Amino acid sequence: MAVDLESLSEATSGALGSLLSTTILYPLDTCKTKYQVEVQDHGQRKYRNLSDVLWEAISNRQVLSLYQGLGTKNLQSFIAQFVYFYGYSYFKRLYLEKSGFKSIGTKANLILAAAAGACTAIVTQPLDTASSRMQTSAYGKSKGLWKTLTEGTLSDAFDGLGISLLLTSNPAIQFTVFDQLKQRLLKQKLKEADHDSSPVVLSAFTAFLVGAISKSVATILTYPAIRCKVMIQASDPDEDDDKTKRAQRKPRKTVSSVFCNIWKKEGIPGFFKGIEAQITKTVLSSALLLMIKEKISATTWVLILAIQRYLLLTRGKLKKA
């Protein structure tokens, strides 16, 4: 079976974009995750806002702990984006070839994006769970990837898989909105451009704005599920300090139990606690990812073609020899 070079190029550029954006925004991601996990009555809250999390790290001289789990998160993000972009690009090409259409409609785009997202969630769920537990551990007490994964059972590593599959609607909405806006902008630029000019592409700033808009829409629509997922995957603060409590098996967190806990302690506003931080982080991350991807995709494509040509030439010389 031949390798789909265009899908490979899309996947590689998307994964590299994810790697850079994740690293740049990781401290914000850690603060956001710790803030989302806390569920307390209003008068007992440890964190009143996102800045309290950052101030706690600074006051305890644990600023570097904001990077705990960065390696795992980068690995998860790289694999997730590679699988997602490869699957999304491959499914699109397959759909166009089989259907004979010249473009993909909104409904078909959503289905293809959701299918790619489901594949991604299943492949990367253990890494996603591990990175969430490492981020929500007490400052300076985060364990390594292998120890985090092997502390519980195999099913524990897949905590939140069901809600992760539900959240495939998030990137599906995001990339559908992005693709539709991108196509409209490119059509407009193509009409204004000369036929002999260079290929029409989005500028970095335009790609950033389109990415920000698309991710904002997706985040607002799916945020209650996002918060429930983070809480299911979070480490238990008691387990960081007490080995006897760690040995005692606690009831498994479920979507319904987390949902009820938020409802009882925080009410309806609790389902949207931290949405500002989530939008800030995800919008910046996705916008940076898509901006970087747009800028390096052409270079990636040229490099892949060059590698393919080199391999073909080498193979030809070996056959002659």
Tab-separated table of C-alpha atoms in Angstrom:
chain	number	residue	atom	x	y	z
A	1	MET	CA	0.000	0.000	0.000
A	2	ALA	CA	1.494	3.334	-1.067
A	3	VAL	CA	2.025	6.058	1.483
A	4	ASP	CA	-0.243	9.076	1.054
A	5	LEU	CA	2.447	11.793	0.892
A	6	GLU	CA	0.005	14.700	1.068
A	7	SER	CA	-1.600	13.301	4.227
A	8	LEU	CA	1.872	12.603	5.649
A	9	SER	CA	2.878	16.217	4.983
A	10	GLU	CA	-0.278	17.528	6.670
A	11	ALA	CA	0.268	15.253	9.660
A	12	THR	CA	3.944	16.196	10.093
A	13	SER	CA	3.371	19.948	9.869
A	14	GLY	CA	0.374	19.708	12.242
A	15	ALA	CA	2.360	17.673	14.782
A	16	LEU	CA	5.304	20.094	14.708
A	17	GLY	CA	2.938	23.033	15.140
A	18	SER	CA	1.342	21.312	18.122
A	19	LEU	CA	4.738	20.617	19.696
A	20	LEU	CA	5.765	24.278	19.565
A	21	SER	CA	2.430	25.713	20.711
A	22	THR	CA	2.165	23.232	23.614
A	23	THR	CA	5.652	24.090	24.894
A	24	ILE	CA	5.112	27.853	24.671
A	25	LEU	CA	1.778	27.801	26.532
A	26	TYR	CA	2.407	24.951	28.989
A	27	PRO	CA	2.599	27.030	32.229
A	28	LEU	CA	-0.774	28.581	31.353
A	29	ASP	CA	-2.141	25.088	30.681
A	30	THR	CA	-0.980	23.845	34.109
A	31	CYS	CA	-2.560	26.827	35.910
A	32	LYS	CA	-5.768	26.364	33.943
A	33	THR	CA	-5.970	22.643	34.732
A	34	LYS	CA	-5.388	23.114	38.470
A	35	TYR	CA	-8.044	25.839	38.550
A	36	GLN	CA	-10.598	23.660	36.714
A	37	VAL	CA	-10.105	20.652	38.975
A	38	GLU	CA	-11.021	22.408	42.246
A	39	VAL	CA	-14.648	21.887	43.237
A	40	GLN	CA	-15.548	23.583	46.523
A	41	ASP	CA	-18.348	25.621	48.020
A	42	HIS	CA	-17.875	29.320	47.290
A	43	GLY	CA	-16.502	30.208	50.749
A	44	GLN	CA	-13.997	27.346	50.805
A	45	ARG	CA	-12.311	27.903	47.462
A	46	LYS	CA	-8.521	27.804	47.396
A	47	TYR	CA	-8.310	29.574	44.043
A	48	ARG	CA	-10.551	32.557	43.386
A	49	ASN	CA	-9.155	33.081	39.910
A	50	LEU	CA	-6.446	31.800	37.590
A	51	SER	CA	-3.792	34.191	38.892
A	52	ASP	CA	-4.030	32.597	42.367
A	53	VAL	CA	-2.600	29.363	40.929
A	54	LEU	CA	0.365	31.203	39.467
A	55	TRP	CA	0.917	33.176	42.676
A	56	GLU	CA	0.905	29.941	44.710
A	57	ALA	CA	3.702	28.540	42.538
A	58	ILE	CA	5.726	31.763	42.854
A	59	SER	CA	5.247	32.104	46.623
A	60	ASN	CA	6.278	28.464	47.179
A	61	ARG	CA	9.280	28.864	44.882
A	62	GLN	CA	7.920	26.149	42.614
A	63	VAL	CA	7.708	28.048	39.318
A	64	LEU	CA	9.499	25.244	37.468
A	65	SER	CA	6.779	22.876	38.695
A	66	LEU	CA	4.452	24.621	36.269
A	67	TYR	CA	6.318	22.554	33.667
A	68	GLN	CA	5.719	19.195	35.388
A	69	GLY	CA	4.473	16.713	32.823
A	70	LEU	CA	5.669	18.793	29.854
A	71	GLY	CA	7.467	15.853	28.227
A	72	THR	CA	4.372	13.648	28.456
A	73	LYS	CA	2.130	16.437	27.199
A	74	ASN	CA	4.417	17.099	24.242
A	75	LEU	CA	4.520	13.402	23.383
A	76	GLN	CA	0.739	13.178	23.630
A	77	SER	CA	0.216	16.361	21.595
A	78	PHE	CA	2.675	15.314	18.885
A	79	ILE	CA	1.142	11.856	18.449
A	80	ALA	CA	-2.418	13.197	18.721
A	81	GLN	CA	-1.957	15.899	16.113
A	82	PHE	CA	-0.034	13.581	13.781
A	83	VAL	CA	-2.788	10.947	13.950
A	84	TYR	CA	-5.509	13.588	13.684
A	85	PHE	CA	-4.117	15.509	10.720
A	86	TYR	CA	-3.132	12.321	8.879
A	87	GLY	CA	-6.563	10.793	9.426
A	88	TYR	CA	-8.421	14.020	8.623
A	89	SER	CA	-6.443	14.643	5.427
A	90	TYR	CA	-6.663	10.987	4.358
A	91	PHE	CA	-10.424	10.767	4.986
A	92	LYS	CA	-11.001	13.979	3.031
A	93	ARG	CA	-9.036	12.727	0.027
A	94	LEU	CA	-10.785	9.352	0.176
A	95	TYR	CA	-14.212	11.012	0.381
A	96	LEU	CA	-13.527	13.250	-2.627
A	97	GLU	CA	-12.199	10.323	-4.676
A	98	LYS	CA	-15.158	8.065	-3.894
A	99	SER	CA	-17.887	10.721	-4.126
A	100	GLY	CA	-16.536	12.576	-7.165
A	101	PHE	CA	-17.297	15.936	-5.525
A	102	LYS	CA	-14.905	18.853	-5.902
A	103	SER	CA	-15.427	20.129	-2.345
A	104	ILE	CA	-16.646	18.836	1.016
A	105	GLY	CA	-19.850	20.113	2.596
A	106	THR	CA	-20.191	21.104	6.251
A	107	LYS	CA	-21.962	17.899	7.351
A	108	ALA	CA	-19.465	15.613	5.635
A	109	ASN	CA	-16.613	17.679	7.077
A	110	LEU	CA	-17.979	17.244	10.610
A	111	ILE	CA	-18.267	13.471	10.181
A	112	LEU	CA	-14.745	13.120	8.770
A	113	ALA	CA	-13.274	15.332	11.500
A	114	ALA	CA	-15.125	13.365	14.204
A	115	ALA	CA	-13.833	10.062	12.767
A	116	ALA	CA	-10.256	11.367	12.840
A	117	GLY	CA	-10.812	12.658	16.380
A	118	ALA	CA	-12.139	9.283	17.578
A	119	CYS	CA	-9.025	7.507	16.239
A	120	THR	CA	-6.841	10.084	17.975
A	121	ALA	CA	-8.649	9.774	21.332
A	122	ILE	CA	-8.296	5.994	21.447
A	123	VAL	CA	-4.590	6.024	20.520
A	124	THR	CA	-3.522	8.804	22.917
A	125	GLN	CA	-5.899	8.375	25.900
A	126	PRO	CA	-3.308	6.834	28.296
A	127	LEU	CA	-0.889	9.708	27.628
A	128	ASP	CA	-3.690	12.250	28.034
A	129	THR	CA	-4.679	10.747	31.400
A	130	ALA	CA	-1.062	10.634	32.586
A	131	SER	CA	-0.363	14.257	31.621
A	132	SER	CA	-3.501	15.450	33.459
A	133	ARG	CA	-2.495	13.572	36.610
A	134	MET	CA	1.034	14.947	36.460
A	135	GLN	CA	-0.226	18.510	36.022
A	136	THR	CA	-2.685	18.305	38.925
A	137	SER	CA	-0.230	16.697	41.358
A	138	ALA	CA	1.068	18.867	44.197
A	139	TYR	CA	3.942	21.142	43.161
A	140	GLY	CA	7.182	19.205	43.048
A	141	LYS	CA	5.488	15.819	43.622
A	142	SER	CA	4.715	14.807	40.053
A	143	LYS	CA	5.806	11.275	39.137
A	144	GLY	CA	7.343	10.080	35.889
A	145	LEU	CA	5.287	8.842	32.958
A	146	TRP	CA	5.850	5.118	33.534
A	147	LYS	CA	5.129	5.315	37.280
A	148	THR	CA	1.993	7.370	36.656
A	149	LEU	CA	0.669	4.866	34.124
A	150	THR	CA	1.514	1.743	36.162
A	151	GLU	CA	0.074	2.894	39.508
A	152	GLY	CA	-3.410	1.768	38.570
A	153	THR	CA	-4.994	-0.804	36.292
A	154	LEU	CA	-5.108	-0.701	32.504
A	155	SER	CA	-8.656	0.645	32.651
A	156	ASP	CA	-7.435	3.516	34.864
A	157	ALA	CA	-5.135	4.610	32.045
A	158	PHE	CA	-8.221	5.015	29.874
A	159	ASP	CA	-10.123	7.153	32.391
A	160	GLY	CA	-12.325	9.614	30.547
A	161	LEU	CA	-12.204	7.775	27.207
A	162	GLY	CA	-15.977	7.955	26.828
A	163	ILE	CA	-16.075	11.700	27.338
A	164	SER	CA	-12.977	12.072	25.141
A	165	LEU	CA	-14.891	10.375	22.333
A	166	LEU	CA	-17.777	12.764	22.992
A	167	LEU	CA	-15.327	15.665	22.791
A	168	THR	CA	-14.266	14.661	19.289
A	169	SER	CA	-16.986	17.141	18.383
A	170	ASN	CA	-14.632	19.904	19.600
A	171	PRO	CA	-11.890	19.559	16.949
A	172	ALA	CA	-14.560	18.532	14.465
A	173	ILE	CA	-16.320	21.869	14.979
A	174	GLN	CA	-13.007	23.747	15.124
A	175	PHE	CA	-11.467	22.435	11.909
A	176	THR	CA	-14.758	22.557	10.045
A	177	VAL	CA	-15.175	26.236	10.916
A	178	PHE	CA	-11.492	26.845	10.103
A	179	ASP	CA	-11.691	25.074	6.731
A	180	GLN	CA	-14.879	26.841	5.709
A	181	LEU	CA	-13.522	30.289	6.658
A	182	LYS	CA	-10.175	29.499	5.018
A	183	GLN	CA	-11.809	28.446	1.738
A	184	ARG	CA	-13.902	31.598	1.616
A	185	LEU	CA	-10.883	33.808	2.257
A	186	LEU	CA	-8.759	31.985	-0.326
A	187	LYS	CA	-11.505	32.263	-2.938
A	188	GLN	CA	-11.684	35.994	-2.305
A	189	LYS	CA	-7.886	36.364	-2.550
A	190	LEU	CA	-7.819	34.221	-5.713
A	191	LYS	CA	-10.290	36.539	-7.428
A	192	GLU	CA	-8.140	39.552	-6.548
A	193	ALA	CA	-4.810	37.909	-7.459
A	194	ASP	CA	-3.230	37.723	-10.908
A	195	HIS	CA	-3.183	34.351	-12.653
A	196	ASP	CA	0.603	34.473	-13.018
A	197	SER	CA	1.247	35.274	-9.349
A	198	SER	CA	2.531	32.833	-6.723
A	199	PRO	CA	0.116	30.367	-5.051
A	200	VAL	CA	-2.468	32.038	-2.826
A	201	VAL	CA	-2.031	31.258	0.901
A	202	LEU	CA	-3.264	32.757	4.146
A	203	SER	CA	-0.969	35.207	5.882
A	204	ALA	CA	0.266	34.247	9.363
A	205	PHE	CA	-1.933	36.887	11.004
A	206	THR	CA	-5.043	35.814	9.065
A	207	ALA	CA	-4.436	32.149	9.903
A	208	PHE	CA	-4.041	33.147	13.569
A	209	LEU	CA	-7.356	35.033	13.594
A	210	VAL	CA	-9.260	32.297	11.766
A	211	GLY	CA	-7.821	29.702	14.149
A	212	ALA	CA	-8.816	31.798	17.171
A	213	ILE	CA	-12.388	32.227	15.958
A	214	SER	CA	-12.839	28.536	15.109
A	215	LYS	CA	-11.477	27.336	18.463
A	216	SER	CA	-13.574	29.839	20.436
A	217	VAL	CA	-16.751	28.501	18.857
A	218	ALA	CA	-15.780	24.876	19.589
A	219	THR	CA	-14.712	25.586	23.189
A	220	ILE	CA	-17.873	27.454	24.183
A	221	LEU	CA	-20.098	24.678	22.833
A	222	THR	CA	-18.233	21.832	24.567
A	223	TYR	CA	-16.852	23.393	27.788
A	224	PRO	CA	-19.021	21.563	30.397
A	225	ALA	CA	-17.776	18.231	29.023
A	226	ILE	CA	-14.188	19.550	28.996
A	227	ARG	CA	-14.306	20.376	32.705
A	228	CYS	CA	-15.844	17.003	33.596
A	229	LYS	CA	-13.074	15.232	31.665
A	230	VAL	CA	-10.299	17.133	33.477
A	231	MET	CA	-11.839	16.301	36.858
A	232	ILE	CA	-12.138	12.591	35.993
A	233	GLN	CA	-8.474	12.394	34.986
A	234	ALA	CA	-7.042	14.582	37.782
A	235	SER	CA	-4.843	13.094	40.497
A	236	ASP	CA	-6.282	12.876	43.998
A	237	PRO	CA	-4.573	15.497	46.196
A	238	ASP	CA	-4.807	13.163	49.208
A	239	GLU	CA	-2.769	10.535	47.384
A	240	ASP	CA	0.151	12.930	46.948
A	241	ASP	CA	0.665	13.186	50.714
A	242	ASP	CA	-0.562	9.939	52.251
A	243	LYS	CA	0.628	6.487	51.173
A	244	THR	CA	-2.055	4.723	53.232
A	245	LYS	CA	-4.797	6.632	51.435
A	246	ARG	CA	-3.142	5.779	48.141
A	247	ALA	CA	-3.373	2.092	48.976
A	248	GLN	CA	-7.101	2.335	49.664
A	249	ARG	CA	-9.079	1.925	46.471
A	250	LYS	CA	-11.426	4.862	45.963
A	251	PRO	CA	-14.633	4.724	43.943
A	252	ARG	CA	-14.015	5.248	40.249
A	253	LYS	CA	-14.892	8.703	38.983
A	254	THR	CA	-17.652	8.739	36.418
A	255	VAL	CA	-19.246	11.448	34.306
A	256	SER	CA	-22.440	11.254	36.358
A	257	SER	CA	-20.643	11.487	39.738
A	258	VAL	CA	-18.538	14.452	38.616
A	259	PHE	CA	-21.601	16.108	37.091
A	260	CYS	CA	-23.560	15.730	40.363
A	261	ASN	CA	-20.625	16.997	42.433
A	262	ILE	CA	-20.366	20.179	40.381
A	263	TRP	CA	-24.145	20.666	40.477
A	264	LYS	CA	-24.355	20.298	44.285
A	265	LYS	CA	-21.387	22.500	45.186
A	266	GLU	CA	-21.279	25.125	42.444
A	267	GLY	CA	-24.561	25.010	40.566
A	268	ILE	CA	-24.935	25.848	36.875
A	269	PRO	CA	-22.079	28.450	36.908
A	270	GLY	CA	-19.756	25.630	38.016
A	271	PHE	CA	-20.035	23.936	34.634
A	272	PHE	CA	-18.432	27.025	33.119
A	273	LYS	CA	-15.834	27.668	35.837
A	274	GLY	CA	-12.523	28.496	34.194
A	275	ILE	CA	-13.998	28.955	30.724
A	276	GLU	CA	-12.088	32.227	30.300
A	277	ALA	CA	-8.797	30.451	31.018
A	278	GLN	CA	-9.786	27.550	28.755
A	279	ILE	CA	-10.632	29.861	25.866
A	280	THR	CA	-7.447	31.891	26.364
A	281	LYS	CA	-5.266	28.795	26.418
A	282	THR	CA	-6.994	26.793	23.685
A	283	VAL	CA	-7.479	29.749	21.367
A	284	LEU	CA	-3.832	30.775	21.624
A	285	SER	CA	-2.683	27.161	21.315
A	286	SER	CA	-4.873	26.317	18.327
A	287	ALA	CA	-4.226	29.618	16.604
A	288	LEU	CA	-0.460	29.160	17.037
A	289	LEU	CA	-0.725	25.532	15.880
A	290	LEU	CA	-2.632	26.408	12.719
A	291	MET	CA	-0.466	29.456	12.014
A	292	ILE	CA	2.750	27.415	12.348
A	293	LYS	CA	1.226	24.557	10.335
A	294	GLU	CA	0.229	26.895	7.494
A	295	LYS	CA	3.735	28.358	7.371
A	296	ILE	CA	5.700	25.082	7.501
A	297	SER	CA	3.368	22.861	5.455
A	298	ALA	CA	4.892	23.978	2.137
A	299	THR	CA	8.421	23.373	3.458
A	300	THR	CA	7.395	19.986	4.865
A	301	TRP	CA	5.899	18.993	1.518
A	302	VAL	CA	9.119	19.931	-0.323
A	303	LEU	CA	11.242	17.987	2.185
A	304	ILE	CA	9.067	14.878	1.904
A	305	LEU	CA	9.234	15.008	-1.901
A	306	ALA	CA	13.004	15.478	-1.723
A	307	ILE	CA	13.346	12.474	0.608
A	308	GLN	CA	11.132	10.383	-1.672
A	309	ARG	CA	13.220	11.336	-4.707
A	310	TYR	CA	16.449	10.523	-2.864
A	311	LEU	CA	15.101	7.114	-1.817
A	312	LEU	CA	13.954	6.347	-5.369
A	313	LEU	CA	17.342	7.334	-6.808
A	314	THR	CA	19.146	5.256	-4.190
A	315	ARG	CA	16.935	2.261	-4.898
A	316	GLY	CA	17.615	2.648	-8.656
A	317	LYS	CA	21.373	2.689	-8.108
A	318	LEU	CA	21.205	-0.400	-5.895
A	319	LYS	CA	19.232	-2.301	-8.556
A	320	LYS	CA	21.789	-1.362	-11.233
A	321	ALA	CA	24.610	-2.485	-8.996
